[in-house]
Tab-separated table of C-alpha atoms and ligand atoms in Angstrom:
chain	number	residue	atom	x	y	z
A	1	MET	CA	-0.005	0.001	0.000
A	2	THR	CA	1.624	3.214	-1.125
A	3	ARG	CA	-0.973	5.692	0.071
A	4	LYS	CA	-1.296	6.522	3.747
A	5	VAL	CA	-4.299	4.681	5.140
A	6	ARG	CA	-7.013	7.142	6.107
A	7	THR	CA	-10.501	5.937	6.913
A	8	ARG	CA	-13.568	7.716	8.132
A	9	ILE	CA	-16.939	7.204	9.687
A	10	ALA	CA	-19.516	9.657	8.434
A	11	PRO	CA	-22.700	9.414	10.469
A	12	SER	CA	-25.699	11.636	9.851
A	13	PRO	CA	-26.730	13.171	13.189
A	14	THR	CA	-30.413	12.455	12.811
A	15	GLY	CA	-30.489	10.047	15.762
A	16	PHE	CA	-28.389	7.910	18.075
A	17	LEU	CA	-25.418	5.831	16.823
A	18	HIS	CA	-27.012	2.755	15.266
A	19	LEU	CA	-25.367	-0.645	15.794
A	20	GLY	CA	-24.739	-0.908	12.056
A	21	THR	CA	-22.905	2.426	11.963
A	22	ALA	CA	-20.983	1.433	15.093
A	23	ARG	CA	-19.882	-1.742	13.359
A	24	THR	CA	-18.721	0.226	10.300
A	25	ALA	CA	-16.938	2.666	12.606
A	26	LEU	CA	-15.236	-0.245	14.352
A	27	PHE	CA	-14.082	-1.764	11.056
A	28	SER	CA	-12.799	1.602	9.784
A	29	TRP	CA	-11.056	2.277	13.090
A	30	ALA	CA	-9.446	-1.176	13.294
A	31	PHE	CA	-8.343	-0.988	9.674
A	32	ALA	CA	-6.678	2.397	10.224
A	33	ARG	CA	-5.017	1.186	13.410
A	34	HIS	CA	-3.796	-2.013	11.746
A	35	PHE	CA	-1.962	-0.025	9.083
A	36	GLY	CA	-0.837	2.786	11.370
A	37	GLY	CA	-3.152	5.197	9.552
A	38	ASP	CA	-5.692	7.817	10.566
A	39	PHE	CA	-9.334	7.451	11.466
A	40	ILE	CA	-11.581	10.465	10.911
A	41	LEU	CA	-14.985	11.426	12.264
A	42	ARG	CA	-17.151	13.392	9.885
A	43	ILE	CA	-20.636	14.561	10.740
A	44	GLU	CA	-22.883	14.602	7.666
A	45	ASP	CA	-25.295	17.229	8.882
A	46	THR	CA	-26.560	18.743	5.642
A	47	ASP	CA	-30.055	17.413	6.306
A	48	VAL	CA	-30.632	20.500	8.447
A	49	ALA	CA	-34.242	19.684	9.224
A	50	ARG	CA	-33.385	16.340	10.815
A	51	SER	CA	-29.880	16.956	12.240
A	52	THR	CA	-29.542	17.869	15.913
A	53	GLN	CA	-26.722	18.762	18.271
A	54	GLU	CA	-28.106	16.200	20.681
A	55	ALA	CA	-27.572	13.475	18.090
A	56	VAL	CA	-24.007	14.707	17.497
A	57	ASP	CA	-23.362	14.514	21.247
A	58	GLN	CA	-24.812	11.028	21.419
A	59	ILE	CA	-22.719	9.826	18.493
A	60	ILE	CA	-19.565	11.196	20.111
A	61	ALA	CA	-20.517	9.674	23.472
A	62	ALA	CA	-21.032	6.269	21.843
A	63	MET	CA	-17.694	6.477	20.035
A	64	GLN	CA	-16.026	7.359	23.332
A	65	TRP	CA	-17.784	4.540	25.138
A	66	LEU	CA	-16.591	2.043	22.525
A	67	GLU	CA	-13.151	3.701	22.687
A	68	LEU	CA	-13.020	4.309	18.987
A	69	GLY	CA	-10.666	7.238	19.179
A	70	TYR	CA	-10.483	9.416	16.078
A	71	ASP	CA	-7.396	11.238	14.947
A	72	GLU	CA	-9.208	14.049	13.163
A	73	GLY	CA	-12.595	15.647	13.424
A	74	PRO	CA	-15.349	15.872	14.048
A	75	TYR	CA	-15.603	17.692	10.749
A	76	TYR	CA	-19.041	19.147	10.047
A	77	GLN	CA	-20.297	19.360	6.494
A	78	MET	CA	-22.339	22.454	7.333
A	79	GLN	CA	-19.066	24.216	8.120
A	80	ARG	CA	-17.675	23.330	4.710
A	81	LEU	CA	-20.353	24.861	2.467
A	82	ASP	CA	-17.970	27.490	1.093
A	83	ARG	CA	-15.605	24.777	0.015
A	84	TYR	CA	-18.372	22.834	-1.778
A	85	ARG	CA	-19.496	26.021	-3.517
A	86	ALA	CA	-15.948	26.744	-4.632
A	87	VAL	CA	-15.624	23.269	-6.145
A	88	ILE	CA	-18.967	23.659	-7.907
A	89	ALA	CA	-17.858	27.001	-9.355
A	90	GLN	CA	-14.674	25.360	-10.578
A	91	MET	CA	-16.593	22.509	-12.192
A	92	LEU	CA	-18.924	24.958	-13.924
A	93	ALA	CA	-15.880	26.817	-15.174
A	94	ASP	CA	-14.122	23.747	-16.521
A	95	GLY	CA	-17.256	22.231	-18.027
A	96	THR	CA	-17.590	19.138	-15.822
A	97	ALA	CA	-20.865	20.554	-14.526
A	98	TYR	CA	-23.587	22.737	-16.013
A	99	HIS	CA	-26.699	24.706	-15.148
A	100	CYS	CA	-30.041	23.097	-15.727
A	101	TYR	CA	-33.202	25.226	-15.713
A	102	CYS	CA	-35.725	22.396	-15.827
A	103	GLN	CA	-38.525	22.884	-13.376
A	104	SER	CA	-40.310	20.125	-11.585
A	105	ASP	CA	-43.349	20.063	-13.890
A	106	GLU	CA	-41.058	19.796	-16.873
A	107	LEU	CA	-39.134	16.937	-15.261
A	108	ASP	CA	-42.400	15.199	-14.405
A	109	ALA	CA	-43.526	15.458	-18.024
A	110	MET	CA	-40.148	14.165	-19.183
A	111	ARG	CA	-40.391	11.117	-16.952
A	112	GLU	CA	-44.011	10.544	-17.905
A	113	ALA	CA	-43.133	10.507	-21.593
A	114	GLN	CA	-40.226	8.137	-20.975
A	115	ARG	CA	-42.421	5.753	-19.036
A	116	ALA	CA	-45.021	5.886	-21.803
A	117	ARG	CA	-42.296	4.847	-24.251
A	118	GLY	CA	-41.318	2.005	-21.925
A	119	GLU	CA	-38.000	3.660	-21.025
A	120	LYS	CA	-36.406	4.023	-17.626
A	121	PRO	CA	-37.136	7.556	-16.298
A	122	ARG	CA	-34.003	9.664	-16.256
A	123	TYR	CA	-32.865	13.201	-16.938
A	124	ASP	CA	-32.539	13.473	-20.715
A	125	GLY	CA	-29.651	15.936	-20.750
A	126	ARG	CA	-31.602	18.751	-22.371
A	127	TRP	CA	-29.432	21.436	-20.726
A	128	ARG	CA	-26.205	19.504	-21.159
A	129	PRO	CA	-23.942	21.544	-23.387
A	130	GLU	CA	-22.463	19.671	-26.334
A	131	PRO	CA	-20.447	21.018	-29.239
A	132	GLY	CA	-22.810	22.269	-31.900
A	133	LYS	CA	-25.897	21.821	-29.734
A	134	THR	CA	-28.312	24.698	-29.199
A	135	LEU	CA	-29.523	24.859	-25.643
A	136	PRO	CA	-33.062	25.927	-24.736
A	137	GLU	CA	-33.643	29.580	-23.975
A	138	VAL	CA	-32.898	30.436	-20.378
A	139	PRO	CA	-36.255	31.036	-18.675
A	140	GLN	CA	-36.838	34.177	-16.593
A	141	GLY	CA	-36.758	33.975	-12.818
A	142	VAL	CA	-35.685	30.315	-12.555
A	143	ALA	CA	-32.787	29.526	-10.236
A	144	PRO	CA	-30.935	26.726	-12.005
A	145	VAL	CA	-29.666	23.554	-10.384
A	146	VAL	CA	-26.141	22.380	-11.163
A	147	ARG	CA	-25.769	18.973	-12.759
A	148	PHE	CA	-22.677	16.848	-13.017
A	149	ARG	CA	-21.716	15.937	-16.552
A	150	ASN	CA	-21.618	12.178	-16.194
A	151	PRO	CA	-19.752	10.249	-18.916
A	152	LEU	CA	-22.239	8.969	-21.498
A	153	ASP	CA	-20.421	5.779	-22.408
A	154	GLY	CA	-18.259	3.166	-20.805
A	155	ASP	CA	-18.478	1.564	-17.401
A	156	VAL	CA	-17.545	2.401	-13.861
A	157	SER	CA	-15.781	-0.492	-12.131
A	158	TRP	CA	-14.184	-0.951	-8.774
A	159	ASP	CA	-12.751	-3.849	-6.840
A	160	ASP	CA	-14.879	-3.808	-3.746
A	161	LEU	CA	-12.997	-5.008	-0.686
A	162	VAL	CA	-16.065	-6.967	0.367
A	163	LYS	CA	-18.072	-7.742	-2.759
A	164	GLY	CA	-15.355	-8.142	-5.344
A	165	ARG	CA	-15.498	-6.449	-8.740
A	166	ILE	CA	-18.568	-4.331	-9.374
A	167	THR	CA	-19.269	-2.813	-12.788
A	168	ILE	CA	-22.012	-0.316	-13.605
A	169	SER	CA	-22.652	1.049	-17.079
A	170	ASN	CA	-22.633	4.829	-17.380
A	171	ARG	CA	-25.865	4.489	-19.342
A	172	GLU	CA	-27.489	3.630	-16.039
A	173	LEU	CA	-26.469	6.972	-14.548
A	174	ASP	CA	-27.966	10.285	-15.520
A	175	ASP	CA	-26.527	13.718	-14.787
A	176	LEU	CA	-26.745	14.042	-11.035
A	177	ILE	CA	-27.814	17.296	-9.417
A	178	ILE	CA	-24.853	18.460	-7.334
A	179	ALA	CA	-26.304	21.823	-6.232
A	180	ARG	CA	-29.932	22.760	-5.748
A	181	GLY	CA	-31.543	25.942	-7.040
A	182	ASP	CA	-30.677	27.733	-3.805
A	183	GLY	CA	-27.025	26.777	-4.232
A	184	THR	CA	-26.874	24.152	-1.488
A	185	PRO	CA	-24.786	21.142	-2.467
A	186	THR	CA	-26.354	17.670	-2.485
A	187	TYR	CA	-25.470	14.608	-0.501
A	188	ASN	CA	-23.301	12.637	-2.940
A	189	PHE	CA	-21.372	15.745	-3.897
A	190	CYS	CA	-20.457	16.653	-0.305
A	191	VAL	CA	-19.287	13.082	0.345
A	192	VAL	CA	-17.047	13.252	-2.726
A	193	VAL	CA	-15.466	16.590	-1.857
A	194	ASP	CA	-14.924	15.456	1.724
A	195	ASP	CA	-13.364	12.126	0.786
A	196	TRP	CA	-11.129	13.998	-1.624
A	197	ASP	CA	-10.105	16.812	0.742
A	198	MET	CA	-9.686	14.450	3.688
A	199	GLN	CA	-7.560	12.154	1.526
A	200	ILE	CA	-9.586	9.131	2.431
A	201	SER	CA	-7.826	6.030	1.183
A	202	HIS	CA	-10.451	3.418	2.132
A	203	VAL	CA	-14.191	3.864	2.420
A	204	LEU	CA	-15.803	1.125	4.466
A	205	ARG	CA	-19.551	1.607	4.667
A	206	GLY	CA	-22.887	-0.147	4.560
A	207	ASP	CA	-23.905	-1.706	1.272
A	208	ASP	CA	-26.910	0.582	1.116
A	209	HIS	CA	-24.374	2.983	-0.443
A	210	VAL	CA	-23.327	0.729	-3.339
A	211	ASN	CA	-25.595	2.665	-5.710
A	212	ASN	CA	-23.919	5.943	-4.803
A	213	THR	CA	-20.431	4.677	-5.486
A	214	PRO	CA	-20.329	4.801	-9.327
A	215	ARG	CA	-21.656	8.383	-9.219
A	216	GLN	CA	-19.093	9.330	-6.590
A	217	ILE	CA	-16.285	7.704	-8.571
A	218	ASN	CA	-17.252	9.615	-11.712
A	219	ILE	CA	-17.232	12.926	-9.856
A	220	LEU	CA	-13.913	12.126	-8.181
A	221	ARG	CA	-12.453	11.348	-11.607
A	222	ALA	CA	-13.783	14.593	-13.027
A	223	LEU	CA	-12.054	16.400	-10.170
A	224	GLY	CA	-8.792	14.600	-10.895
A	225	ALA	CA	-8.879	13.082	-7.406
A	226	GLU	CA	-7.203	9.857	-6.385
A	227	LEU	CA	-9.919	7.268	-5.801
A	228	PRO	CA	-10.294	5.600	-2.459
A	229	LEU	CA	-10.797	1.844	-2.317
A	230	TYR	CA	-14.348	0.925	-1.359
A	231	GLY	CA	-15.652	-1.875	0.817
A	232	HIS	CA	-19.403	-2.243	1.180
A	233	VAL	CA	-20.375	-4.251	4.212
A	234	PRO	CA	-23.744	-6.050	4.122
A	235	MET	CA	-26.414	-4.826	6.506
A	236	ILE	CA	-26.917	-6.486	9.867
A	237	LEU	CA	-30.098	-8.517	9.895
A	238	GLY	CA	-32.471	-9.186	12.749
A	239	PRO	CA	-33.293	-12.750	13.809
A	240	ASP	CA	-36.205	-12.808	11.322
A	241	GLY	CA	-33.948	-11.974	8.382
A	242	ASP	CA	-35.149	-8.370	7.986
A	243	LYS	CA	-32.754	-5.441	8.322
A	244	LEU	CA	-31.995	-4.907	12.011
A	245	SER	CA	-34.304	-2.192	13.330
A	246	LYS	CA	-36.024	-0.949	16.469
A	247	ARG	CA	-38.629	-3.631	15.888
A	248	HIS	CA	-35.987	-6.192	16.945
A	249	GLY	CA	-35.059	-4.388	20.178
A	250	ALA	CA	-32.363	-1.913	21.064
A	251	VAL	CA	-30.394	-0.629	18.071
A	252	SER	CA	-28.727	2.348	19.748
A	253	VAL	CA	-25.232	1.673	21.031
A	254	MET	CA	-25.794	3.598	24.256
A	255	GLN	CA	-28.837	1.523	25.132
A	256	TYR	CA	-26.402	-1.356	25.506
A	257	GLU	CA	-24.341	0.651	27.938
A	258	GLU	CA	-27.496	1.227	29.980
A	259	ALA	CA	-28.459	-2.411	29.729
A	260	GLY	CA	-25.166	-3.473	31.327
A	261	TYR	CA	-22.920	-4.460	28.445
A	262	LEU	CA	-19.201	-3.810	28.567
A	263	PRO	CA	-17.658	-1.796	25.739
A	264	GLU	CA	-14.973	-4.410	25.219
A	265	ALA	CA	-17.632	-7.098	24.833
A	266	MET	CA	-19.557	-4.942	22.371
A	267	VAL	CA	-16.407	-4.352	20.339
A	268	ASN	CA	-15.637	-8.061	20.355
A	269	TYR	CA	-19.192	-9.042	19.400
A	270	LEU	CA	-19.669	-6.332	16.741
A	271	SER	CA	-16.382	-7.203	15.092
A	272	ARG	CA	-17.639	-10.716	14.430
A	273	LEU	CA	-20.693	-9.472	12.564
A	274	GLY	CA	-19.505	-9.794	9.011
A	275	TRP	CA	-15.865	-10.464	9.710
A	276	SER	CA	-13.995	-13.452	11.085
A	277	HIS	CA	-10.576	-14.666	12.026
A	278	GLY	CA	-10.830	-18.452	11.810
A	279	ASP	CA	-13.004	-19.750	14.610
A	280	ASP	CA	-11.887	-17.118	17.096
A	281	GLU	CA	-14.780	-15.743	19.116
A	282	LEU	CA	-13.188	-14.058	22.108
A	283	PHE	CA	-10.337	-11.690	21.511
A	284	ALA	CA	-9.170	-8.372	22.847
A	285	ARG	CA	-9.199	-5.103	20.940
A	286	ASP	CA	-5.426	-5.270	20.319
A	287	GLN	CA	-5.833	-8.674	18.796
A	288	LEU	CA	-8.578	-7.371	16.517
A	289	VAL	CA	-6.293	-4.556	15.376
A	290	ALA	CA	-3.481	-7.016	14.736
A	291	TRP	CA	-5.770	-9.170	12.587
A	292	PHE	CA	-7.988	-6.640	10.846
A	293	ASP	CA	-6.405	-6.013	7.440
A	294	GLY	CA	-9.565	-5.730	5.346
A	295	THR	CA	-9.662	-9.405	4.387
A	296	HIS	CA	-12.199	-11.979	5.616
A	297	LEU	CA	-15.085	-9.553	5.374
A	298	ALA	CA	-18.222	-11.586	4.671
A	299	LYS	CA	-20.240	-11.111	1.477
A	300	SER	CA	-23.391	-12.376	3.110
A	301	PRO	CA	-25.181	-10.426	5.843
A	302	ALA	CA	-24.635	-11.219	9.492
A	303	GLN	CA	-27.509	-11.823	11.855
A	304	TRP	CA	-27.881	-10.183	15.240
A	305	ASP	CA	-27.767	-12.817	17.951
A	306	ALA	CA	-28.707	-11.465	21.373
A	307	ALA	CA	-27.905	-14.761	23.100
A	308	LYS	CA	-24.396	-14.739	21.686
A	309	LEU	CA	-23.850	-11.130	22.716
A	310	ASN	CA	-24.944	-12.093	26.238
A	311	TRP	CA	-22.523	-14.973	26.236
A	312	VAL	CA	-19.662	-12.754	25.071
A	313	ASN	CA	-20.577	-10.131	27.675
A	314	ALA	CA	-20.683	-12.775	30.411
A	315	GLN	CA	-17.145	-13.876	29.494
A	316	TYR	CA	-15.889	-10.293	29.780
A	317	ILE	CA	-17.684	-9.776	33.081
A	318	LYS	CA	-16.142	-12.962	34.465
A	319	ALA	CA	-12.675	-11.887	33.387
A	320	MET	CA	-12.987	-8.309	34.614
A	321	ASP	CA	-11.150	-7.021	37.656
A	322	ASP	CA	-13.576	-6.904	40.604
A	323	ASP	CA	-12.840	-3.329	41.613
A	324	ALA	CA	-13.386	-2.075	38.079
A	325	LEU	CA	-16.563	-4.113	37.874
A	326	ALA	CA	-17.740	-2.715	41.206
A	327	ALA	CA	-17.527	0.826	39.833
A	328	LEU	CA	-19.791	-0.095	36.911
A	329	VAL	CA	-22.167	-2.039	39.120
A	330	SER	CA	-22.396	0.876	41.526
A	331	ALA	CA	-23.488	3.129	38.622
A	332	GLN	CA	-26.064	0.565	37.560
A	333	MET	CA	-27.375	0.337	41.143
A	334	GLN	CA	-27.914	4.085	41.114
A	335	ARG	CA	-29.953	3.693	37.951
A	336	LEU	CA	-31.997	1.089	39.821
A	337	GLY	CA	-32.495	3.640	42.587
A	338	VAL	CA	-30.168	1.957	45.097
A	339	THR	CA	-27.338	4.001	46.477
A	340	SER	CA	-24.462	1.774	47.483
A	341	VAL	CA	-22.235	3.383	50.037
A	342	ASP	CA	-18.633	2.745	49.221
A	343	ASP	CA	-18.104	0.402	52.155
A	344	GLY	CA	-15.704	-1.941	50.387
A	345	ARG	CA	-18.181	-4.783	49.979
A	346	LEU	CA	-19.135	-4.294	46.355
A	347	ALA	CA	-15.988	-5.808	44.831
A	348	GLY	CA	-16.498	-8.934	46.951
A	349	ILE	CA	-20.146	-9.105	45.922
A	350	CYS	CA	-19.104	-8.830	42.275
A	351	ALA	CA	-16.533	-11.574	42.735
A	352	LEU	CA	-19.124	-13.880	44.265
A	353	PHE	CA	-21.946	-13.256	41.774
A	354	LYS	CA	-20.274	-12.434	38.474
A	355	ASP	CA	-20.231	-16.054	37.287
A	356	ARG	CA	-23.990	-16.084	37.161
A	357	CYS	CA	-24.543	-12.725	35.435
A	358	ASP	CA	-24.396	-11.794	31.795
A	359	THR	CA	-24.837	-8.042	32.295
A	360	THR	CA	-23.773	-5.537	34.931
A	361	VAL	CA	-27.479	-4.816	35.425
A	362	ALA	CA	-28.039	-8.437	36.500
A	363	LEU	CA	-25.075	-8.057	38.837
A	364	ALA	CA	-26.471	-4.785	40.180
A	365	GLN	CA	-29.782	-6.513	40.898
A	366	TRP	CA	-27.984	-9.073	43.029
A	367	ALA	CA	-25.835	-6.445	44.690
A	368	SER	CA	-28.880	-4.299	45.493
A	369	GLY	CA	-30.086	-7.028	47.842
A	370	PHE	CA	-27.114	-6.286	50.086
A	371	TYR	CA	-27.891	-2.572	50.314
A	372	ALA	CA	-31.650	-2.217	50.037
A	373	PRO	CA	-34.569	-4.191	51.457
A	374	VAL	CA	-35.618	-7.273	49.519
A	375	SER	CA	-39.103	-8.607	49.198
A	376	PRO	CA	-39.062	-12.371	48.793
A	377	GLU	CA	-41.733	-13.900	46.587
A	378	PRO	CA	-44.532	-14.925	48.982
A	379	ALA	CA	-44.607	-18.409	47.423
A	380	GLU	CA	-40.850	-18.870	47.926
A	381	ARG	CA	-41.167	-17.680	51.473
A	382	GLU	CA	-44.024	-19.999	52.252
A	383	ARG	CA	-42.244	-22.933	50.726
A	384	HIS	CA	-38.897	-22.489	52.489
A	385	VAL	CA	-39.473	-20.485	55.662
A	386	THR	CA	-41.472	-23.179	57.432
A	387	ASP	CA	-42.341	-23.688	61.089
A	388	ALA	CA	-39.852	-26.559	61.103
A	389	VAL	CA	-36.950	-24.308	60.152
A	390	ARG	CA	-37.898	-21.222	62.206
A	391	PRO	CA	-36.122	-22.274	65.424
A	392	ALA	CA	-32.936	-22.844	63.421
A	393	LEU	CA	-33.247	-19.396	61.812
A	394	ALA	CA	-33.684	-17.816	65.231
A	395	LEU	CA	-30.683	-19.657	66.608
A	396	LEU	CA	-28.587	-18.675	63.581
A	397	ALA	CA	-29.548	-15.035	64.137
A	398	ASP	CA	-28.519	-15.291	67.790
A	399	LYS	CA	-25.209	-16.948	67.059
A	400	LEU	CA	-24.353	-14.553	64.218
A	401	ALA	CA	-24.703	-11.715	66.695
A	402	ASP	CA	-21.372	-12.528	68.246
A	403	CYS	CA	-19.381	-14.661	65.825
A	404	VAL	CA	-16.299	-13.355	64.093
A	405	TRP	CA	-17.530	-11.809	60.810
A	406	ASP	CA	-15.683	-13.828	58.214
A	407	LYS	CA	-16.530	-16.752	55.980
A	408	PRO	CA	-14.859	-19.582	58.019
A	409	SER	CA	-16.417	-18.438	61.325
A	410	ILE	CA	-19.818	-18.043	59.688
A	411	ALA	CA	-19.485	-21.549	58.171
A	412	ALA	CA	-18.674	-22.925	61.638
A	413	THR	CA	-21.650	-21.076	63.129
A	414	ILE	CA	-23.991	-22.589	60.534
A	415	LYS	CA	-22.667	-26.071	61.416
A	416	GLU	CA	-23.321	-25.455	65.099
A	417	VAL	CA	-26.903	-24.454	64.324
A	418	LEU	CA	-27.449	-27.585	62.245
A	419	ALA	CA	-26.007	-29.781	65.005
A	420	ALA	CA	-28.089	-28.103	67.704
A	421	THR	CA	-31.403	-28.253	65.830
A	422	GLY	CA	-31.116	-31.378	63.708
A	423	ILE	CA	-32.174	-29.375	60.651
A	424	LYS	CA	-30.550	-30.362	57.346
A	425	MET	CA	-28.253	-27.902	55.565
A	426	PRO	CA	-30.451	-27.525	52.451
A	427	GLN	CA	-33.472	-26.596	54.579
A	428	LEU	CA	-31.615	-23.949	56.562
A	429	ALA	CA	-29.761	-22.669	53.525
A	430	MET	CA	-32.872	-22.230	51.343
A	431	ALA	CA	-34.802	-20.422	54.086
A	432	THR	CA	-31.847	-18.159	54.900
A	433	ARG	CA	-31.292	-17.274	51.257
A	434	VAL	CA	-34.948	-16.386	50.773
A	435	LEU	CA	-34.886	-14.110	53.821
A	436	LEU	CA	-31.558	-12.489	52.965
A	437	LEU	CA	-31.762	-12.072	49.200
A	438	GLY	CA	-35.329	-12.938	48.300
A	439	THR	CA	-34.456	-16.086	46.366
A	440	SER	CA	-33.437	-19.635	47.179
A	441	GLN	CA	-30.815	-19.714	44.377
A	442	THR	CA	-27.616	-18.045	45.555
A	443	PRO	CA	-23.933	-18.888	45.905
A	444	SER	CA	-22.786	-20.685	49.066
A	445	LEU	CA	-24.472	-19.487	52.223
A	446	ASP	CA	-21.406	-18.636	54.299
A	447	ALA	CA	-19.991	-16.497	51.476
A	448	VAL	CA	-23.296	-14.688	51.040
A	449	ILE	CA	-23.762	-13.992	54.751
A	450	ALA	CA	-20.179	-12.756	55.090
A	451	LEU	CA	-20.927	-10.028	52.534
A	452	PHE	CA	-23.816	-8.661	54.591
A	453	ILE	CA	-23.565	-6.057	57.289
A	454	ARG	CA	-24.024	-8.137	60.433
A	455	GLU	CA	-27.056	-6.168	61.665
A	456	THR	CA	-28.802	-6.387	58.307
A	457	ALA	CA	-28.367	-10.172	58.127
A	458	ILE	CA	-29.650	-10.674	61.661
A	459	GLU	CA	-32.576	-8.351	61.135
A	460	ARG	CA	-33.639	-10.193	57.963
A	461	LEU	CA	-33.308	-13.580	59.656
A	462	ARG	CA	-35.569	-12.327	62.399
A	463	THR	CA	-38.222	-11.058	60.038
A	464	PRO	CA	-41.323	-12.983	61.081
B	1	LIG	N1	-23.836	9.527	6.128
B	1	LIG	C1	-23.898	8.210	5.584
B	1	LIG	C2	-24.704	7.302	6.504
B	1	LIG	O1	-24.896	7.644	7.654
B	1	LIG	C3	-22.541	7.576	5.378
B	1	LIG	C4	-21.954	7.944	4.092
B	1	LIG	C5	-20.681	7.239	3.739
B	1	LIG	O2	-20.139	6.479	4.553
B	1	LIG	O3	-20.198	7.484	2.623
B	1	LIG	O4	-25.148	6.276	6.069
């Protein structure tokens, strides 16, 4: 590769960062990092009616959360209008673009006539200057659009990094409007000028943009620009095979943060949607960067698999340092309305429960039981907290009042209670768990009790 690798992600700030855009951002980022290149954030905000600052903020927050650091930007297209206008003026001057005074009723009639003749509707080039051609008379009071002078013959071809060679005939493409009557540049034109000015070497984007690519290539050629290489990644599908959308659940990256997913797990999971490295499923970000060279991108669309994401997240939770996990769990507890005082117990609680949780929210729900009152299911209570076990619970409460507060001493205390009352361990354990944490399914009893504040444990055991 002779050209410096420069990739970009170019979201439109009309909403949150969609999972599909996040995946494209991840691929573009990893590709740039792999080759020691630059990754650029560009905000495509020319749809003024639908673009918001809030969406920009959310996009940036999601990029930060996923730790997809960009080397340049954010660039805003709305701040580059003068540049687009200058390029349009230059193209008008050198004849690669021209004014067209057709009005919408005229265009409608043109298309109507084409359809009636069984032709594909397209602009017929009536204002396209040609040697020896007489153009229509310029109408009064009409602000012209600017059209790109697309080549009439030949093909546009590119070797797509994902899809292989793609060839489109220029006959399929009519003369694209690059500036509206009010002078504002259009979407495809801004993308072209940006990719040119920002010296983008590789464009990785969703395959919903394949149709734009031949038009963009033609304009880039007319500008004498070096072409980037393109890779069009298939859309992510939902479990039913339709394009992944809100209908399938959360599609905003930051909803996953709220729902208790770790950014590293998201990065790992997203990277496997449409890309693979052998059978590897779990790998760190550095490993992804080391492997991600633009090969092994899948031609067929990947399907969102919530169960697999949960599994990946669970592996990252299990492997995470308990103190770091405690900080995340504490934030999740606040969202649940439970304020955990920093009394040093949370890391231990995380260590004990993380094996059974696939999100930090699930972990926070467990942890909340140690800090806020629990309300056991009445049926669970009735089933386990029986008259037969009550004397043992009372004795356990008494003995816990003055035993040393650590796991071995608590284990010994439990044994004493069993010996003194003749109750079996499972009976005492189930009833104690229900009273302490509201459920009979918990890790080992001595470990659970040891993580309680002594008074809280005793109080719950004494709850009638
Ligand atoms: N703004 C476009 C989008 O959000 C991306 C354009 C591109 O990557 O060329 O789909």
